[in-house]
Tab-separated table of C-alpha atoms and ligand atoms in Angstrom:
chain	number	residue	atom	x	y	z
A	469	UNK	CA	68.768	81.093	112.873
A	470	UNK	CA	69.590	83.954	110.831
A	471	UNK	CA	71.086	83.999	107.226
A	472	UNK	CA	72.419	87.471	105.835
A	473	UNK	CA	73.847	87.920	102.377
A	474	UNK	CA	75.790	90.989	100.372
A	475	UNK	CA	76.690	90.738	96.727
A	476	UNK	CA	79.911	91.309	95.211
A	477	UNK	CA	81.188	94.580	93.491
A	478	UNK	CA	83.295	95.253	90.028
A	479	UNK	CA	84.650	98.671	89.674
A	480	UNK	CA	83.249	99.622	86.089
A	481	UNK	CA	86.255	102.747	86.517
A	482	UNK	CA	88.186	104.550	88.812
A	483	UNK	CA	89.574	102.258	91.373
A	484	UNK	CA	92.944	103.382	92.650
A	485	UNK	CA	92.181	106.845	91.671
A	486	UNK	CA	88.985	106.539	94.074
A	487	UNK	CA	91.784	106.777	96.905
A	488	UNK	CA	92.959	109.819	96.521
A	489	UNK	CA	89.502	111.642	96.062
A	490	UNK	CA	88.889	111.381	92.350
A	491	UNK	CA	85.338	109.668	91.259
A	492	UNK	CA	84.619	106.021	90.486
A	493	UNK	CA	81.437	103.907	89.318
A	494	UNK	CA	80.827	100.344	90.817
A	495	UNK	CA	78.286	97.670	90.045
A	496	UNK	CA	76.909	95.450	92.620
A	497	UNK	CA	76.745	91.930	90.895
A	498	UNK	CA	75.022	88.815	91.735
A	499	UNK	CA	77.687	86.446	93.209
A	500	UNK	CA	77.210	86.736	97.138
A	501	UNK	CA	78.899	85.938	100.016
A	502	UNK	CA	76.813	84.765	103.352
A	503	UNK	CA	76.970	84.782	106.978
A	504	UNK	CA	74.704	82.326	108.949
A	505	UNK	CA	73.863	83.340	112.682
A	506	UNK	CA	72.673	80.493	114.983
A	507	UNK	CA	72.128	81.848	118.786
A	508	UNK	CA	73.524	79.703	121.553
A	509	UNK	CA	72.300	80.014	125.361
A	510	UNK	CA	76.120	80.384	127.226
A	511	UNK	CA	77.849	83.840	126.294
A	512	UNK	CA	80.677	82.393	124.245
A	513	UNK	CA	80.956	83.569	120.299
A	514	UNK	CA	82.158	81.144	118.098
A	515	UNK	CA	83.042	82.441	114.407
A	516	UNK	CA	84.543	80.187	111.428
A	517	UNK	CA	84.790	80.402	107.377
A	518	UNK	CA	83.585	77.185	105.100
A	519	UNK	CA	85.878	78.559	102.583
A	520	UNK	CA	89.215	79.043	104.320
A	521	UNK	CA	88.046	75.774	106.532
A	522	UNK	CA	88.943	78.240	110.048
A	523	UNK	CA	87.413	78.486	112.932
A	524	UNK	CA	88.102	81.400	116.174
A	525	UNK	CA	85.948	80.500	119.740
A	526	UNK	CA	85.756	83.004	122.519
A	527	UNK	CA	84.797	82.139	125.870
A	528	UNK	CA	85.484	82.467	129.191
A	529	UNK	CA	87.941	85.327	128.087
A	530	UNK	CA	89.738	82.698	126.526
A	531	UNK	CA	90.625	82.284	122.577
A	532	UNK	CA	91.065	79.292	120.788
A	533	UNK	CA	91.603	78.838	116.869
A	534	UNK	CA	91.347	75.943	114.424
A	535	UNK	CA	93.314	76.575	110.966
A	536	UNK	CA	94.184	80.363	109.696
A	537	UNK	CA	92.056	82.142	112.077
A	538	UNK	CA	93.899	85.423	110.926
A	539	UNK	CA	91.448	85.346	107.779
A	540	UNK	CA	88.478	85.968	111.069
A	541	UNK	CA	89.969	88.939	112.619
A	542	UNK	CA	87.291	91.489	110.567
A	543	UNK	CA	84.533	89.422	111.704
A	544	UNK	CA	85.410	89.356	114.994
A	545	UNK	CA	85.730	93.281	115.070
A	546	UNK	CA	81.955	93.713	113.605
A	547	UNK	CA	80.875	91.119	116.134
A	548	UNK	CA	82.694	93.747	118.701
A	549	UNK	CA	81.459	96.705	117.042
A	550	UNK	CA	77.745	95.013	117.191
A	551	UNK	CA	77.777	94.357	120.641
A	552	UNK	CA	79.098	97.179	121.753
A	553	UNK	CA	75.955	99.192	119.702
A	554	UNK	CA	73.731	96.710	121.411
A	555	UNK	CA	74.684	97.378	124.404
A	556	UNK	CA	74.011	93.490	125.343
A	557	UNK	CA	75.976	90.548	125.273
A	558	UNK	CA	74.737	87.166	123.060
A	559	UNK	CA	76.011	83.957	122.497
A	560	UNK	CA	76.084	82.574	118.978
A	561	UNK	CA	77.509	80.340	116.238
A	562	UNK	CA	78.524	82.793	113.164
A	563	UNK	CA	79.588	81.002	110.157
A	564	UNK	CA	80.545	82.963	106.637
A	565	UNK	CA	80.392	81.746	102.923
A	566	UNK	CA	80.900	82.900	99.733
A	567	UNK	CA	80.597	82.834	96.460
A	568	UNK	CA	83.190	85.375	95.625
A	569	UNK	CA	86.799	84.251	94.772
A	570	UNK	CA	88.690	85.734	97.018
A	571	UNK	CA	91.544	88.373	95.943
A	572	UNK	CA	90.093	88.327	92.623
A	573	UNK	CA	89.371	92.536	92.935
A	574	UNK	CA	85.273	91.447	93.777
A	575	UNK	CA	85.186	92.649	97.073
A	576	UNK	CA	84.681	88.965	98.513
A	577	UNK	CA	86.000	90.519	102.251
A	578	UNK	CA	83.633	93.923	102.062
A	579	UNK	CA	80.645	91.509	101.008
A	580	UNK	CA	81.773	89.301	103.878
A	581	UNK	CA	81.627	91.805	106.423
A	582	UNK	CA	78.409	93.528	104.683
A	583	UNK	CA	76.312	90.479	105.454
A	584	UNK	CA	77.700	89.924	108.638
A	585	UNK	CA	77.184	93.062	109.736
A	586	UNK	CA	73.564	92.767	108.688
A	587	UNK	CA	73.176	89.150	110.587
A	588	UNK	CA	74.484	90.461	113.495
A	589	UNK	CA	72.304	93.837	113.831
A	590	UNK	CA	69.270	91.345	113.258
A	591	UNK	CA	70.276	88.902	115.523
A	592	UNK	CA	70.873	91.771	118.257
A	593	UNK	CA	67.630	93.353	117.037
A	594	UNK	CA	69.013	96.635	116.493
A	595	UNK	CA	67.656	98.236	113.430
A	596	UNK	CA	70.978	99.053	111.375
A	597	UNK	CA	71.062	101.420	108.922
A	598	UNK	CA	72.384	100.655	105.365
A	599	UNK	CA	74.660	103.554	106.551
A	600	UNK	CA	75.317	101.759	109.805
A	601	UNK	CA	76.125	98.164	108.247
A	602	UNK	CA	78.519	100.275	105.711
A	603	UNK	CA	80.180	101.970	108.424
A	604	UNK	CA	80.777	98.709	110.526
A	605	UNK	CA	81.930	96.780	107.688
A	606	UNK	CA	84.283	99.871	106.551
A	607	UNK	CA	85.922	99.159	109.955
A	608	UNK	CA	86.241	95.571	109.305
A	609	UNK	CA	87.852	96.370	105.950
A	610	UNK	CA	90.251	98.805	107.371
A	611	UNK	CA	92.030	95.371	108.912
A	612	UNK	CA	92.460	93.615	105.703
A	613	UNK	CA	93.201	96.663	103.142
A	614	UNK	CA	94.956	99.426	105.262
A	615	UNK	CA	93.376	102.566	104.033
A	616	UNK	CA	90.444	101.471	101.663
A	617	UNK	CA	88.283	104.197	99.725
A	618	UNK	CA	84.932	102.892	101.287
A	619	UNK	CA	83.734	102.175	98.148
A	620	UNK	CA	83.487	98.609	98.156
A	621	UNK	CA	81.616	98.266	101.366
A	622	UNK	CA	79.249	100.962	100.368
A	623	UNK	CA	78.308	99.335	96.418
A	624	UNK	CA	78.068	95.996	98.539
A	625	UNK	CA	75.653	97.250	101.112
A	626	UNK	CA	73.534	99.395	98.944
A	627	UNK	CA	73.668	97.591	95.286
A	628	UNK	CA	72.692	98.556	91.668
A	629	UNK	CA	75.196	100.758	90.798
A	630	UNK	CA	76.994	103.857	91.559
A	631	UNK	CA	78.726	106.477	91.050
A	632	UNK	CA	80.957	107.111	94.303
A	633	UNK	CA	83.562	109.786	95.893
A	634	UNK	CA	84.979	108.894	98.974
A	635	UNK	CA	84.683	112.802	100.921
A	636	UNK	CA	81.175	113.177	99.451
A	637	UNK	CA	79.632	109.523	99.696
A	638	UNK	CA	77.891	108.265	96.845
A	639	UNK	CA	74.566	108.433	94.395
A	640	UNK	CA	72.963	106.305	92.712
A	641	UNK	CA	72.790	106.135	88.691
A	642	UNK	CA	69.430	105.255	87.257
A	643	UNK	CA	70.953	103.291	84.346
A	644	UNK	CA	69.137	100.393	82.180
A	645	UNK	CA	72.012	98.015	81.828
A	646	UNK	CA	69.890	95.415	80.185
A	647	UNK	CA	71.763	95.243	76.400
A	648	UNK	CA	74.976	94.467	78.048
A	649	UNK	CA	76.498	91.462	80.165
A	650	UNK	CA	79.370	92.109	82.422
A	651	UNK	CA	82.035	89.562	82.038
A	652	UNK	CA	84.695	88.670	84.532
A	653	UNK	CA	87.706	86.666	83.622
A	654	UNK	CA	90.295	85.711	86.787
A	655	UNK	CA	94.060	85.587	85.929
A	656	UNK	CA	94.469	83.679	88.604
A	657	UNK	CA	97.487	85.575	90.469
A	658	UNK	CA	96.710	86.241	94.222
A	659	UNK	CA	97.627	89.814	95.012
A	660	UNK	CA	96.755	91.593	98.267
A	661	UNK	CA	94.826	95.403	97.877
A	662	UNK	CA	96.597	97.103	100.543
A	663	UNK	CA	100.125	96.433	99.126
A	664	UNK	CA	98.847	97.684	95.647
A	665	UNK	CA	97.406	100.742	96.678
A	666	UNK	CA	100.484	101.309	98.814
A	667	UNK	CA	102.979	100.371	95.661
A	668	UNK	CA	100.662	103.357	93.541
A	669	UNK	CA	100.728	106.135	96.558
A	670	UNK	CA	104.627	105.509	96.124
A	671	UNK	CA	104.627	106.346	92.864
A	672	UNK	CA	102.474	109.059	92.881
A	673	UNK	CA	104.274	110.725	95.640
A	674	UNK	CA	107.988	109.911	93.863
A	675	UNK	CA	106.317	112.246	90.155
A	676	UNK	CA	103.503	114.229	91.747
A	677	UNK	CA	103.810	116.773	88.848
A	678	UNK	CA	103.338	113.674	86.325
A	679	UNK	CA	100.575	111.379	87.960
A	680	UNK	CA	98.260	114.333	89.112
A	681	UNK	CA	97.188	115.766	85.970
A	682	UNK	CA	96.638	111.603	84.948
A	683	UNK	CA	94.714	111.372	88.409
A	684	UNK	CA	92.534	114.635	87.296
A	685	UNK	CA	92.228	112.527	83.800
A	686	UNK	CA	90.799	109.310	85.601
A	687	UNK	CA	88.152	111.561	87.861
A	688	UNK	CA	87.063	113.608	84.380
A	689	UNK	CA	86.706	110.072	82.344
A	690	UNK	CA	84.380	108.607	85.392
A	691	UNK	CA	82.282	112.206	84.428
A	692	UNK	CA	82.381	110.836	80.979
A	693	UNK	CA	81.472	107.086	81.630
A	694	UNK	CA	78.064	108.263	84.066
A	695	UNK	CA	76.927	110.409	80.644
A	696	UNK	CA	77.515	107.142	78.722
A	697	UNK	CA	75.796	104.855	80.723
A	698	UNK	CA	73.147	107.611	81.401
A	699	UNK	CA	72.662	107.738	77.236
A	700	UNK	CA	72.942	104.335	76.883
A	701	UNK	CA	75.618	104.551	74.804
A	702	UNK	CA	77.617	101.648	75.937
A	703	UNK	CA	80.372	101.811	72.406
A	704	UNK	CA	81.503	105.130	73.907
A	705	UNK	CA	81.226	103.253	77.682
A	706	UNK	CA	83.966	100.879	76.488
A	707	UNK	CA	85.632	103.237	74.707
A	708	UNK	CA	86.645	104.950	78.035
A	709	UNK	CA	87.205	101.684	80.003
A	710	UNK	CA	89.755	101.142	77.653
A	711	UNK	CA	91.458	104.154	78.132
A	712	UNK	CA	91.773	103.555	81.799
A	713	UNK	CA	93.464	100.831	82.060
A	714	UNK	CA	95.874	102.557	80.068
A	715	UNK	CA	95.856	104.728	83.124
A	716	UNK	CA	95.818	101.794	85.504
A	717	UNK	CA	98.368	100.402	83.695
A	718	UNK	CA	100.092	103.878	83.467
A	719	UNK	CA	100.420	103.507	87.627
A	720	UNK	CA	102.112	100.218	87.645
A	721	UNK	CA	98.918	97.512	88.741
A	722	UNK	CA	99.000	95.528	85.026
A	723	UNK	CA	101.157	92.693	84.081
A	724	UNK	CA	101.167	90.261	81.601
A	725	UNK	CA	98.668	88.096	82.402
A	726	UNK	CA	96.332	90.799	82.842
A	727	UNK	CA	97.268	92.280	79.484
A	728	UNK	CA	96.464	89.193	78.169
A	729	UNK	CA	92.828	88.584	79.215
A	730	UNK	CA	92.400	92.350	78.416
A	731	UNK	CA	93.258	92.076	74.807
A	732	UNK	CA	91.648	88.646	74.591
A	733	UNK	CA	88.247	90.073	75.801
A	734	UNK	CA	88.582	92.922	73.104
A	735	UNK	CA	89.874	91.040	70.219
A	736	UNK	CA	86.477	88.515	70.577
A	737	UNK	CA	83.802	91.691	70.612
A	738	UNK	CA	84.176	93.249	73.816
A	739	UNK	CA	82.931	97.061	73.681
A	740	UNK	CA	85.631	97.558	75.950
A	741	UNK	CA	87.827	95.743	78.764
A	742	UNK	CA	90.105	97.024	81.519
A	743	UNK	CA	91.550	95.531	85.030
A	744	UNK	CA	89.078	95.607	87.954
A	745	UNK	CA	89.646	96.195	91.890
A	746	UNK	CA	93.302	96.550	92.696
A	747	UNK	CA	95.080	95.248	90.072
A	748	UNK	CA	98.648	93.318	90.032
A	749	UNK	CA	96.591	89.610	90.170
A	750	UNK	CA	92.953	89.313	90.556
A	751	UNK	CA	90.639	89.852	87.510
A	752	UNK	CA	89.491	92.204	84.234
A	753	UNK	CA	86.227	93.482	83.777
A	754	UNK	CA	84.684	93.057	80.067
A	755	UNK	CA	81.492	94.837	78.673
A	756	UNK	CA	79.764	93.465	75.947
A	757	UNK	CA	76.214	92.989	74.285
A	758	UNK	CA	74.584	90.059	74.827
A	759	UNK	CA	74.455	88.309	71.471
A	760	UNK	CA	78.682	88.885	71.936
A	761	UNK	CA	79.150	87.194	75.054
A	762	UNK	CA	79.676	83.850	74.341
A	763	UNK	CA	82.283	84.283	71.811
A	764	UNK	CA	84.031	86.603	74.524
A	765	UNK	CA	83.384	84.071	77.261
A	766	UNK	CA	84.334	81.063	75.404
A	767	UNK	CA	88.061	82.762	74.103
A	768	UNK	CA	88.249	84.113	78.099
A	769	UNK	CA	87.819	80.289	79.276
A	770	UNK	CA	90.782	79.327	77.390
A	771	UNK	CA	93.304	81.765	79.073
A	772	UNK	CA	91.932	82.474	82.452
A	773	UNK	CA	90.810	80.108	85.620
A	774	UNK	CA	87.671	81.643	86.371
A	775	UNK	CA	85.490	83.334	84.035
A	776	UNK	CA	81.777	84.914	85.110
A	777	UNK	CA	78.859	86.432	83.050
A	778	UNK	CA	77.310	88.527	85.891
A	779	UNK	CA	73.868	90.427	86.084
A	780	UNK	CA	73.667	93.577	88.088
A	781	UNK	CA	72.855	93.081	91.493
A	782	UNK	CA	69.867	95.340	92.172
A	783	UNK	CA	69.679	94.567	95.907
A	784	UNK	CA	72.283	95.175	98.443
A	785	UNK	CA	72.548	93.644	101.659
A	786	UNK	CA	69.505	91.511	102.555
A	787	UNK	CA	68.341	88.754	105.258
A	788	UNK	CA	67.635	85.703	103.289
A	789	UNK	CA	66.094	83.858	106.142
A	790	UNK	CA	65.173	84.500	110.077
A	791	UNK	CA	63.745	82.069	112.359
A	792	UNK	CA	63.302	83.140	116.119
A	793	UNK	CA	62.758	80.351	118.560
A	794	UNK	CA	58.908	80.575	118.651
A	795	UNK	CA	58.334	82.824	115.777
A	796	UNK	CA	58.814	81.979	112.363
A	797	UNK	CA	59.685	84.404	110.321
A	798	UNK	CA	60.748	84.072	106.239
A	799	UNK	CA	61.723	86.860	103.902
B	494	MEV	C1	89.183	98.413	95.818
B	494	MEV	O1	88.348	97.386	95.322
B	494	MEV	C2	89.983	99.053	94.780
B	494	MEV	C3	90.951	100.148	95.146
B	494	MEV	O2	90.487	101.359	94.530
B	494	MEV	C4	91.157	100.378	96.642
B	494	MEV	C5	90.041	101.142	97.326
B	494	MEV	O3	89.226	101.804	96.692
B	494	MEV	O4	90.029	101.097	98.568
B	494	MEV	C6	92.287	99.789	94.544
């Protein structure tokens, strides 16, 4: 058996803008989402989800599915992908869960596909690349979100946190985040990525002359946020978080709700609050020192389903646990 895991993301700033080429930082937190890998002897690849209760079997040629198997379709693509590196065909059991809400803007499907990417290269014994697993798992993602920046499968594979731009890749900032806490508060509201992104290309290609000098804006305040963090100076970190999601909210991905949790977080001591991940539904990010955060927290709980206090995820994609048939083997 072989158990794979990936942690989720938050987008600290930039998302959206990230699409069309402009900067963005992302944290890799510790909520993670894992895909268990049990070999079977006949050639047949059965793949299901303990969260969405679904379940896909291929054998024979032949396809059968249990509950929304649609949710599977990325997971059957790395299993594809995989196999087709390999270069061999295996039987095996493949079951994903997670941690990670789903459309709550935390890259639950990226982290999915991270760790099952990683499972599968292990269980296949081809030694992946963290550039590898990201590339599989950006293929995977390209089924649920359309045209997504890369980013999330690349902060989910690698961890810690980033600063990323999708036609140059990514580095890595060398940042001590341990003053603050990163709080996450859900609204609740479903929303799907792809549509969002799609609703904000519209608009940017309807008042090009408007939105690309606020586009330039976003990419020059990421510039400003890496300095921040790089100083430690996490007042002038919120500072700018607040200002974009004026510009997130400037594009059309707030609403009410999200406004809400936003001002709610700042209001109780936040050093700064703004959407994360698509927008339109999903969740808000909130930065705040620790002695703050249970004031902010406690306010959050009262307006919003799900609220988190995350630590940075240091690690990115890891096996948890691999046992070969005669060869035990922890980690
Ligand atoms: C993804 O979590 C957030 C967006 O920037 C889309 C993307 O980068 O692919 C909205």
């Amino acid at each position: 058996m072989i158990i794979a895991s990936a942690p989720a993301k938050v987008i600290l700033v930039g998302e959206h803008f990230v699409v069309e080429n402009e900067p963005a930082i992302a944290l890799a937190v510790e909520l993670r989402a894992r895909t268990i890998v049990e070999p079977i002897q006949k050639y047949e690849r059965i793949y299901s989800s303990k969260n969405y209760g679904c379940c896909i079997k291929i054998s024979d040629g032949k396809v059968s599915t249990k509950g929304n198997a649609e949710v599977l379709s990325p997971i059957v693509k790395i299993g594809e992908i995989v196999e087709g590196i390999a270069g061999l065909r295996k039987g095996y059991k493949l079951t994903v869960e997670s941690e990670i809400p789903p459309a709550s803007g935390m890259g639950s499907s990226a982290a999915v596909a991270v760790a099952t990417a990683t499972a599968l290269g292990k269980l296949y014994e081809i030694p992946l690349t963290h550039e590898e697993i990201s590339n599989i798992a950006y293929e995977a993602e390209r089924i649920v979100h359309d045209t997504p920046s890369g980013i999330d499968n690349t902060i989910s594979t690698y961890g810690g946190v980033i600063v990323f731009r999708k036609s140059e890749g990514f580095i890595r900032l060398d940042v001590d985040l341990s003053p603050i806490r990163v709080i996450i508060a859900d609204s609740g509201l479903p929303r799907s990525t792809g549509a969002m992104v799609k609703k904000v290309r519209k608009l940017k290609n309807k008042y090009p002359k408007v939105l690309d000098p606020l586009y330039h804006t976003a990419g020059r305040l990421v510039i400003e946020v890496a300095k921040a963090l790089e100083d430690g100076d996490f007042k002038r970190v919120g500072e700018l978080m607040n200002i974009n999601h004026g510009l997130l909210s400037a594009v059309g991905v707030s609403n009410l709700k999200l406004e809400e949790l936003v001002h709610v977080a700042r209001r109780s001591g936040a050093l700064g609050a703004k959407i994360t991940g698509a927008g339109g539904g999903g969740s808000i990010v909130a930065l705040a020192y620790a002695d703050d955060v249970q004031k902010i927290a406690e306010s959050l709980q009262r307006v919003s389903e799900r609220v988190f206090v995350l630590e940075v995820a240091r690690e990115g994609a890891r096996i948890e646990y691999h046992c070969a048939a005669n060869n035990m083997d922890t980690f």
